[in-house]
Coordinates of C-alpha atoms in Angstrom, one line a residue:
M944 CA 72.7 86.1 107.6
G945 CA 72.8 82.9 106.6
S946 CA 72.6 81.2 103.0
R947 CA 68.5 81.6 103.1
F948 CA 68.7 85.5 102.0
H949 CA 71.3 84.4 98.9
H950 CA 68.8 84.9 96.4
M951 CA 67.8 88.8 98.0
L952 CA 71.5 89.9 97.2
P953 CA 73.5 91.1 94.1
V954 CA 75.8 88.5 95.2
E955 CA 75.9 85.1 94.1
T956 CA 78.2 82.1 96.0
R957 CA 79.8 79.3 93.1
I958 CA 80.7 76.7 95.7
L959 CA 83.4 74.7 93.0
G960 CA 86.8 76.6 93.9
K961 CA 84.8 79.5 96.3
G962 CA 83.9 82.4 94.8
L963 CA 81.5 84.9 94.4
F964 CA 81.2 87.2 91.9
A965 CA 77.7 89.6 91.3
K966 CA 75.0 90.1 89.7
R967 CA 74.7 92.7 88.8
S968 CA 76.6 95.8 88.7
M969 CA 77.9 97.9 91.4
K970 CA 79.2 101.2 91.7
K971 CA 82.5 102.2 93.9
G972 CA 81.8 102.6 97.7
E973 CA 78.0 100.2 97.2
T974 CA 77.8 98.1 99.7
I975 CA 77.5 95.1 98.4
F976 CA 75.9 92.6 101.5
I977 CA 76.0 93.3 105.5
E978 CA 76.8 89.7 107.6
R979 CA 75.9 89.1 110.8
P980 CA 78.7 86.3 111.5
L981 CA 77.7 83.0 112.7
V982 CA 80.3 82.9 115.8
S983 CA 82.3 85.1 117.0
A984 CA 84.9 86.1 120.0
Q985 CA 87.3 88.7 121.4
F986 CA 90.2 88.4 121.4
L987 CA 92.0 87.2 125.8
W988 CA 94.4 89.5 125.6
N989 CA 92.5 91.9 124.5
T990 CA 89.6 91.3 127.0
L991 CA 93.2 91.2 129.8
Y992 CA 93.9 94.5 128.8
K993 CA 90.8 96.0 130.0
Y994 CA 89.1 96.8 125.9
K995 CA 85.6 95.8 127.1
A996 CA 83.5 94.1 124.6
C997 CA 80.0 93.6 124.4
E998 CA 80.9 89.5 125.0
Y999 CA 78.0 88.3 121.9
C1000 CA 78.1 91.9 119.4
L1001 CA 81.6 93.1 120.4
R1002 CA 80.6 96.6 120.2
A1003 CA 83.1 98.8 122.2
L1004 CA 81.5 98.9 125.9
E1005 CA 83.3 102.2 127.5
T1006 CA 82.0 105.9 126.0
A1007 CA 84.2 107.2 123.4
E1008 CA 85.0 109.7 126.5
G1009 CA 86.2 106.8 128.8
N1010 CA 87.9 105.3 125.5
A1011 CA 89.9 108.6 124.9
R1012 CA 90.5 109.1 128.8
R1013 CA 92.1 105.1 129.6
L1014 CA 94.5 105.6 125.6
S1015 CA 95.4 108.7 126.4
G1016 CA 95.9 108.5 130.1
I1017 CA 94.8 111.2 131.0
P1018 CA 91.9 111.5 133.4
G1019 CA 90.3 114.5 133.2
L1020 CA 90.0 114.4 129.6
S1021 CA 86.6 115.4 128.5
L1022 CA 85.6 115.1 125.2
P1023 CA 83.5 117.6 122.9
H1024 CA 80.4 116.7 121.4
P1025 CA 79.6 114.1 124.1
E1026 CA 76.4 114.2 122.0
L1027 CA 77.6 112.3 119.7
C1028 CA 79.1 109.0 121.0
R1029 CA 76.3 106.3 120.4
V1030 CA 77.0 104.0 124.1
R1031 CA 74.5 104.1 125.8
P1032 CA 75.6 102.4 129.5
E1033 CA 72.4 102.5 130.9
Q1034 CA 71.2 99.6 128.8
H1035 CA 74.0 97.5 129.0
Q1036 CA 73.0 94.0 130.5
A1037 CA 75.8 91.9 133.2
C1038 CA 74.9 87.3 132.7
P1039 CA 72.5 87.0 135.7
Q1040 CA 75.6 83.9 136.8
C1041 CA 79.3 84.8 135.5
Q1042 CA 78.5 88.8 135.6
V1043 CA 79.6 88.9 131.2
M1044 CA 78.9 92.3 130.3
Y1045 CA 76.3 92.9 127.4
C1046 CA 75.3 96.4 125.0
S1047 CA 71.9 95.5 125.7
S1048 CA 68.7 92.4 127.0
E1049 CA 68.7 91.3 123.4
C1050 CA 72.6 90.8 123.3
R1051 CA 72.4 89.0 126.8
Q1052 CA 69.2 86.8 125.7
A1053 CA 70.7 86.1 122.0
A1054 CA 74.2 85.1 123.5
A1055 CA 72.2 82.4 126.4
D1056 CA 69.7 80.8 123.5
Q1057 CA 73.3 80.1 121.0
Y1058 CA 76.2 79.2 122.7
H1059 CA 76.3 80.9 126.8
R1060 CA 74.5 78.5 128.9
A1061 CA 76.9 75.9 127.5
L1062 CA 80.1 78.3 128.5
C1063 CA 78.5 79.9 130.7
L1064 CA 81.2 79.1 134.6
G1065 CA 78.5 81.0 137.0
P1066 CA 80.6 81.9 140.4
S1067 CA 84.3 79.8 139.1
E1068 CA 84.3 82.4 136.4
D1069 CA 87.5 83.8 137.8
D1070 CA 88.5 80.3 139.4
P1071 CA 92.0 79.2 137.7
D1072 CA 91.2 75.4 137.4
H1073 CA 87.9 76.1 135.8
P1074 CA 88.7 73.7 132.7
I1075 CA 87.9 76.3 130.2
N1076 CA 90.0 79.6 132.7
K1077 CA 92.4 76.8 132.3
L1078 CA 92.8 76.6 127.8
K1079 CA 91.9 80.5 127.9
D1080 CA 94.8 80.6 130.7
A1081 CA 96.6 77.6 127.8
W1082 CA 96.1 79.8 125.0
K1083 CA 97.3 83.1 126.1
S1084 CA 100.4 81.3 127.4
M1085 CA 100.6 79.9 123.7
H1086 CA 99.4 82.5 121.6
Y1087 CA 100.9 86.2 122.5
P1088 CA 99.8 89.0 121.4
P1089 CA 98.5 90.9 118.5
E1090 CA 97.0 87.7 118.3
T1091 CA 95.4 85.9 115.4
S1092 CA 92.3 84.2 116.5
S1093 CA 91.2 82.5 119.5
I1094 CA 90.6 79.5 121.2
M1095 CA 87.0 80.3 122.0
L1096 CA 86.0 80.7 119.1
M1097 CA 86.6 76.8 118.6
A1098 CA 84.6 76.7 122.3
K1099 CA 82.3 78.3 120.7
M1100 CA 81.4 77.7 117.9
V1101 CA 81.5 73.4 120.9
A1102 CA 78.9 74.6 122.5
M1103 CA 76.0 76.5 119.8
V1104 CA 76.0 73.1 118.2
K1105 CA 75.6 71.1 121.9
Q1106 CA 73.1 74.0 122.5
A1107 CA 71.4 73.5 118.9
K1108 CA 68.0 71.9 118.8
D1109 CA 68.9 71.0 114.9
K1110 CA 72.9 69.2 115.8
A1111 CA 72.8 68.0 111.8
H1112 CA 72.5 71.7 110.9
L1113 CA 74.6 74.1 112.3
Q1114 CA 77.5 70.9 111.6
K1115 CA 77.1 71.1 108.0
L1116 CA 77.2 75.2 108.5
F1117 CA 80.2 73.9 109.7
T1118 CA 81.2 72.6 106.8
H1119 CA 80.6 75.5 104.2
F1120 CA 83.5 76.6 105.7
C1121 CA 87.3 75.9 103.4
S1122 CA 87.9 72.5 104.6
R1123 CA 91.7 71.1 104.4
T1124 CA 93.6 67.9 104.1
A1125 CA 95.9 66.6 106.9
N1126 CA 99.1 67.9 106.6
E1127 CA 97.7 71.4 105.6
E1128 CA 96.3 71.6 109.1
E1129 CA 98.7 70.4 111.0
E1130 CA 100.6 72.6 109.3
I1131 CA 97.8 75.7 109.6
A1132 CA 97.9 75.4 112.9
H1133 CA 101.4 75.2 113.5
K1134 CA 101.9 78.3 112.2
L1135 CA 98.4 79.9 114.1
L1136 CA 100.2 79.1 117.4
G1137 CA 104.2 79.5 116.5
E1138 CA 106.4 77.0 116.0
Q1139 CA 108.3 77.3 119.3
F1140 CA 105.5 76.1 120.5
R1141 CA 105.1 72.8 117.7
G1142 CA 105.3 70.5 121.0
Q1143 CA 101.9 72.4 122.1
L1144 CA 99.6 71.5 120.3
A1145 CA 98.8 68.6 122.2
L1146 CA 97.8 70.2 124.6
L1147 CA 95.6 72.5 123.4
H1148 CA 93.8 69.7 122.7
S1149 CA 93.6 68.0 126.0
L1150 CA 92.6 71.1 128.1
F1151 CA 89.7 71.2 125.0
R1152 CA 88.4 68.2 125.7
E1153 CA 88.7 68.5 129.2
A1154 CA 85.9 71.5 129.1
L1155 CA 83.9 71.1 126.6
Y1156 CA 83.9 66.8 125.7
D1157 CA 80.4 66.1 123.6
D1158 CA 79.5 63.6 121.9
H1159 CA 77.7 65.0 119.2
L1160 CA 80.7 66.1 118.3
S1161 CA 83.0 63.0 118.8
R1162 CA 84.3 63.5 115.9
W1163 CA 85.8 67.6 116.7
F1164 CA 88.1 66.2 119.8
V1165 CA 90.1 63.0 118.4
P1166 CA 93.6 64.9 117.0
E1167 CA 92.9 65.0 113.7
G1168 CA 90.1 66.2 113.7
F1169 CA 91.5 69.5 116.2
R1170 CA 93.5 70.6 113.7
S1171 CA 90.7 70.4 111.3
L1172 CA 88.6 72.6 113.7
F1173 CA 91.8 75.0 114.6
A1174 CA 92.1 75.1 110.6
L1175 CA 89.7 75.9 110.1
V1176 CA 89.2 79.0 112.3
G1177 CA 93.1 79.8 111.1
T1178 CA 92.0 80.2 106.7
N1179 CA 88.4 81.2 107.9
G1180 CA 88.8 84.2 111.0
Q1181 CA 88.5 87.2 109.6
G1182 CA 89.4 90.3 112.3
I1183 CA 86.7 92.6 113.5
G1184 CA 87.9 95.7 115.5
T1185 CA 85.6 98.0 117.0
S1186 CA 85.9 101.3 118.5
S1187 CA 83.3 104.0 120.8
L1188 CA 86.1 106.4 120.6
S1189 CA 86.9 105.6 116.4
Q1190 CA 83.4 105.5 116.0
W1191 CA 82.7 109.1 117.7
V1192 CA 85.4 110.7 115.7
H1193 CA 84.3 109.7 112.0
A1194 CA 80.6 111.3 113.7
C1195 CA 82.4 114.9 114.0
D1196 CA 83.8 114.3 110.7
A1197 CA 80.6 114.5 109.3
L1198 CA 79.7 118.1 111.3
E1199 CA 78.8 120.9 109.5
L1200 CA 81.0 123.3 111.2
P1201 CA 81.7 126.8 110.6
A1202 CA 85.6 127.7 109.1
Q1203 CA 88.0 128.1 112.6
Q1204 CA 85.9 125.8 115.1
R1205 CA 86.7 122.9 112.2
E1206 CA 89.8 124.0 113.0
H1207 CA 90.3 123.7 116.8
L1208 CA 88.8 120.4 116.5
D1209 CA 90.7 119.0 113.8
S1210 CA 93.4 119.7 115.5
F1211 CA 91.4 118.7 119.7
I1212 CA 92.0 115.1 117.9
D1213 CA 95.2 115.6 116.4
Q1214 CA 96.6 116.5 119.5
L1215 CA 94.5 113.5 121.2
Y1216 CA 95.9 110.5 119.0
K1217 CA 99.4 111.5 119.1
D1218 CA 98.7 111.4 123.1
I1219 CA 97.1 108.4 122.9
E1220 CA 100.0 107.5 120.9
K1221 CA 102.4 107.7 123.5
E1222 CA 100.5 106.5 126.1
T1223 CA 99.1 103.3 124.2
G1224 CA 101.2 102.8 121.0
D1225 CA 99.0 101.7 117.5
F1226 CA 96.7 99.2 119.1
L1227 CA 92.5 101.5 119.6
N1228 CA 90.6 98.9 119.3
C1229 CA 88.9 95.8 120.8
E1230 CA 89.7 92.9 118.9
G1231 CA 87.8 89.4 117.7
S1232 CA 87.6 87.6 115.2
G1233 CA 84.4 85.7 113.6
L1234 CA 83.3 83.5 110.6
F1235 CA 80.9 85.0 108.1
L1236 CA 79.9 83.2 105.5
L1237 CA 78.9 85.0 102.7
Q1238 CA 83.0 87.0 103.0
S1239 CA 84.9 83.3 103.4
S1240 CA 83.3 82.6 100.0
C1241 CA 85.3 86.0 98.8
N1242 CA 89.0 85.3 96.7
H1243 CA 91.9 87.2 98.0
S1244 CA 93.3 89.4 95.8
C1245 CA 96.1 92.0 95.6
I1246 CA 94.1 94.4 93.7
P1247 CA 91.2 93.7 95.6
N1248 CA 87.6 95.1 94.2
A1249 CA 86.3 95.5 98.2
E1250 CA 86.8 95.7 102.0
A1251 CA 85.1 94.6 104.3
S1252 CA 84.1 97.1 107.3
F1253 CA 82.9 97.5 110.4
P1254 CA 81.0 101.1 111.1
D1255 CA 78.3 100.3 112.8
N1256 CA 80.7 99.6 116.2
N1257 CA 79.7 95.6 116.9
F1258 CA 80.4 92.4 114.7
L1259 CA 78.1 93.6 112.0
L1260 CA 80.4 93.3 108.7
H1261 CA 80.1 95.7 105.8
L1262 CA 81.9 94.3 102.3
S1263 CA 81.8 97.5 100.2
A1264 CA 82.5 98.4 96.3
L1265 CA 86.7 99.7 96.1
C1266 CA 86.1 100.6 92.5
D1267 CA 82.6 100.1 90.1
I1268 CA 82.5 96.3 89.7
N1269 CA 80.7 94.8 86.6
Q1270 CA 77.7 92.7 86.4
G1271 CA 79.3 88.8 86.5
E1272 CA 82.7 90.3 88.3
E1273 CA 84.0 88.4 90.9
I1274 CA 84.3 90.2 94.5
C1275 CA 87.4 89.7 95.8
I1276 CA 88.9 90.9 98.7
S1277 CA 92.8 90.8 100.1
Y1278 CA 93.6 88.5 102.6
L1279 CA 97.2 91.8 103.1
D1280 CA 97.0 94.4 104.5
C1281 CA 97.7 97.6 103.1
C1282 CA 101.1 97.4 103.6
Q1283 CA 101.5 93.5 102.9
R1284 CA 100.2 94.8 99.4
D1285 CA 103.0 97.3 98.9
R1286 CA 105.9 94.3 99.6
S1287 CA 107.2 91.9 96.0
R1288 CA 105.6 89.6 94.4
H1289 CA 108.4 86.9 96.8
S1290 CA 107.3 88.5 100.3
R1291 CA 103.1 88.7 99.5
H1292 CA 102.7 85.1 97.9
K1293 CA 105.6 83.9 100.9
I1294 CA 102.9 85.3 103.7
L1295 CA 99.8 84.4 101.8
R1296 CA 101.6 80.7 101.1
E1297 CA 102.8 80.9 105.0
N1298 CA 99.1 80.9 105.5
Y1299 CA 96.6 80.3 103.9
L1300 CA 98.7 78.1 101.8
F1301 CA 97.6 78.6 97.9
V1302 CA 99.7 80.9 95.5
C1303 CA 97.9 83.9 94.2
S1304 CA 97.4 84.8 90.8
C1305 CA 96.1 87.8 90.5
P1306 CA 96.6 90.2 87.6
K1307 CA 99.1 92.3 89.9
C1308 CA 100.5 88.6 90.7
V1309 CA 100.7 88.0 86.8
S1310 CA 102.0 91.2 85.7
Q1311 CA 105.1 91.5 88.0
M1312 CA 105.6 87.0 87.2
D1313 CA 109.0 88.2 85.4
E1314 CA 110.4 90.0 88.3
L1315 CA 113.6 88.6 90.6
D1316 CA 112.5 86.3 93.7
V1317 CA 113.7 89.0 95.6
T1318 CA 112.5 90.0 99.2
S1319 CA 111.0 92.9 101.0
E1320 CA 113.0 95.6 102.3
E1321 CA 110.1 96.3 104.5
E1322 CA 110.2 92.8 105.6
E1323 CA 114.0 91.9 106.3
E1324 CA 114.2 94.7 108.3
E1325 CA 110.6 93.4 110.6
E1326 CA 112.6 89.3 110.2
G1327 CA 116.1 91.5 112.1
V1328 CA 114.0 93.0 114.6
A1329 CA 112.7 89.7 115.2
E1330 CA 115.7 87.6 115.1
G1331 CA 116.7 90.7 117.8
E1332 CA 113.5 90.1 119.9
T1333 CA 113.0 89.1 122.9
E1334 CA 109.5 86.9 124.7
G1335 CA 109.6 91.2 126.6
D1336 CA 110.1 92.9 123.4
E1337 CA 106.6 90.7 122.6
M1338 CA 104.5 91.6 124.8
E1339 CA 105.6 95.2 125.5
D1340 CA 104.6 95.7 121.5
E1341 CA 101.1 93.9 122.6
M1342 CA 99.5 94.5 119.9
T1343 CA 98.1 96.1 116.2
D1344 CA 95.0 98.0 115.2
V1345 CA 92.5 96.4 112.9

C-alpha cells in the first residue's frame, strides 16, 4: 500500500518530525489500516532451522498438523478439525531455476517481477562460493539468533531498484524512511551486529558490494552509504511473524462447541503447547522483517494506542486500535515488547536510546520523571545471565517467538 492510498485512509502522515494522526475517531479493536510492505525477507537462521515460509509474502508453508508435528517432536500427531487449516500445499510453487518456494503462482510471479530475477542463483543455490551465499554466511556468523534484521532485506532493496523501470521513484520511496547522521548510522550498524563484530562491518560491506554492485546505486555501496542502509533497516524494520499452527488455534477458538467438546479441545491445545515448549522452546513462528511506509511513520509510546499484527498468516500488517482514539490524536505504537514496557523508566530509556537513538517523552515517561535512575531487576538478571553465557549457550537458545 503506497502513498497514493493516503487520501483513502483514516490517517494522515506529517513528515516534519514524523507522525501518524487520526483523521476520524476510532473504536477500540478497530483496524486502522492494512499495509503491504515495500520489501520483506525471512530471517536467515529462521530458514536454516526449517521454518518454511513463502519467499515473497512469508506465509507459513507447513500445514498446521505438519507444523505441530515438527515443533512437538511427535511424528504421529493428528490435529482435530484439520479443515480449519488454511494452508494449501497443492498451490505451492517453486522457482523453476533455483527451487525457492512460494505459496502460490501469484507470489512467485510477483517476486520475479519485483526482485527475484536479480537475486535468483539458479543451479548455484547451494554453492557456498557464490557471492550471495558468501554474504548470507557472513551475516549468519555475525548475527546469531534471535535475529532482529536481515542482510537480505538490503539485498532485496538493491534488486528491486535493479529491476525497476522507474529507478528514481523507487529510490525516492526508500528515502521516506527515517534517515540518520553518519555518527548515528555507525552506532546503529554496530548495535545491529553486536559489539564483538565492530571490525567486521567492513567485511560485510565488501561482500555486499561483490554480490550486488549496481551503478545506479553507487551511493549505497560506498562505506557511508552502506552504513546508512544498515541504519535504515535497523531503525525501521518491523518484525513479521507467521504460523499456520497459531492460525489453526485461533480458528479453533472461534468454533461454537458444546461445553464438553470445548473443554476437550482446549486441553488438547494446552498439552500441545506444553509438548512444543519441552521440544522447541518458545519459538513457534516463521520470522522475518519488512519495511512498511505507513507503519514506520508511527512514533513510539510506552503506553501505545495501536499495535501491529499479522492475522492473515502472511506479510500483510494490520494496525489495530488498542483503545478508543479521537480525531486528531496521534497514533502511537510501542517499539518495546510487553515485558520491556513494564520495566523502569531508566531501563526503557536505555533500550530505546541504544536501539533507536531517541529519548522517550510519552505521558508514562513524563509521569515517572521523578523516579530514581534505577535498572529494572529483570534487566539486571538478564545482564547477569548474558555475561555468564558462552556462544554455544546463545546458539542453543536459538530464537524467541514474535
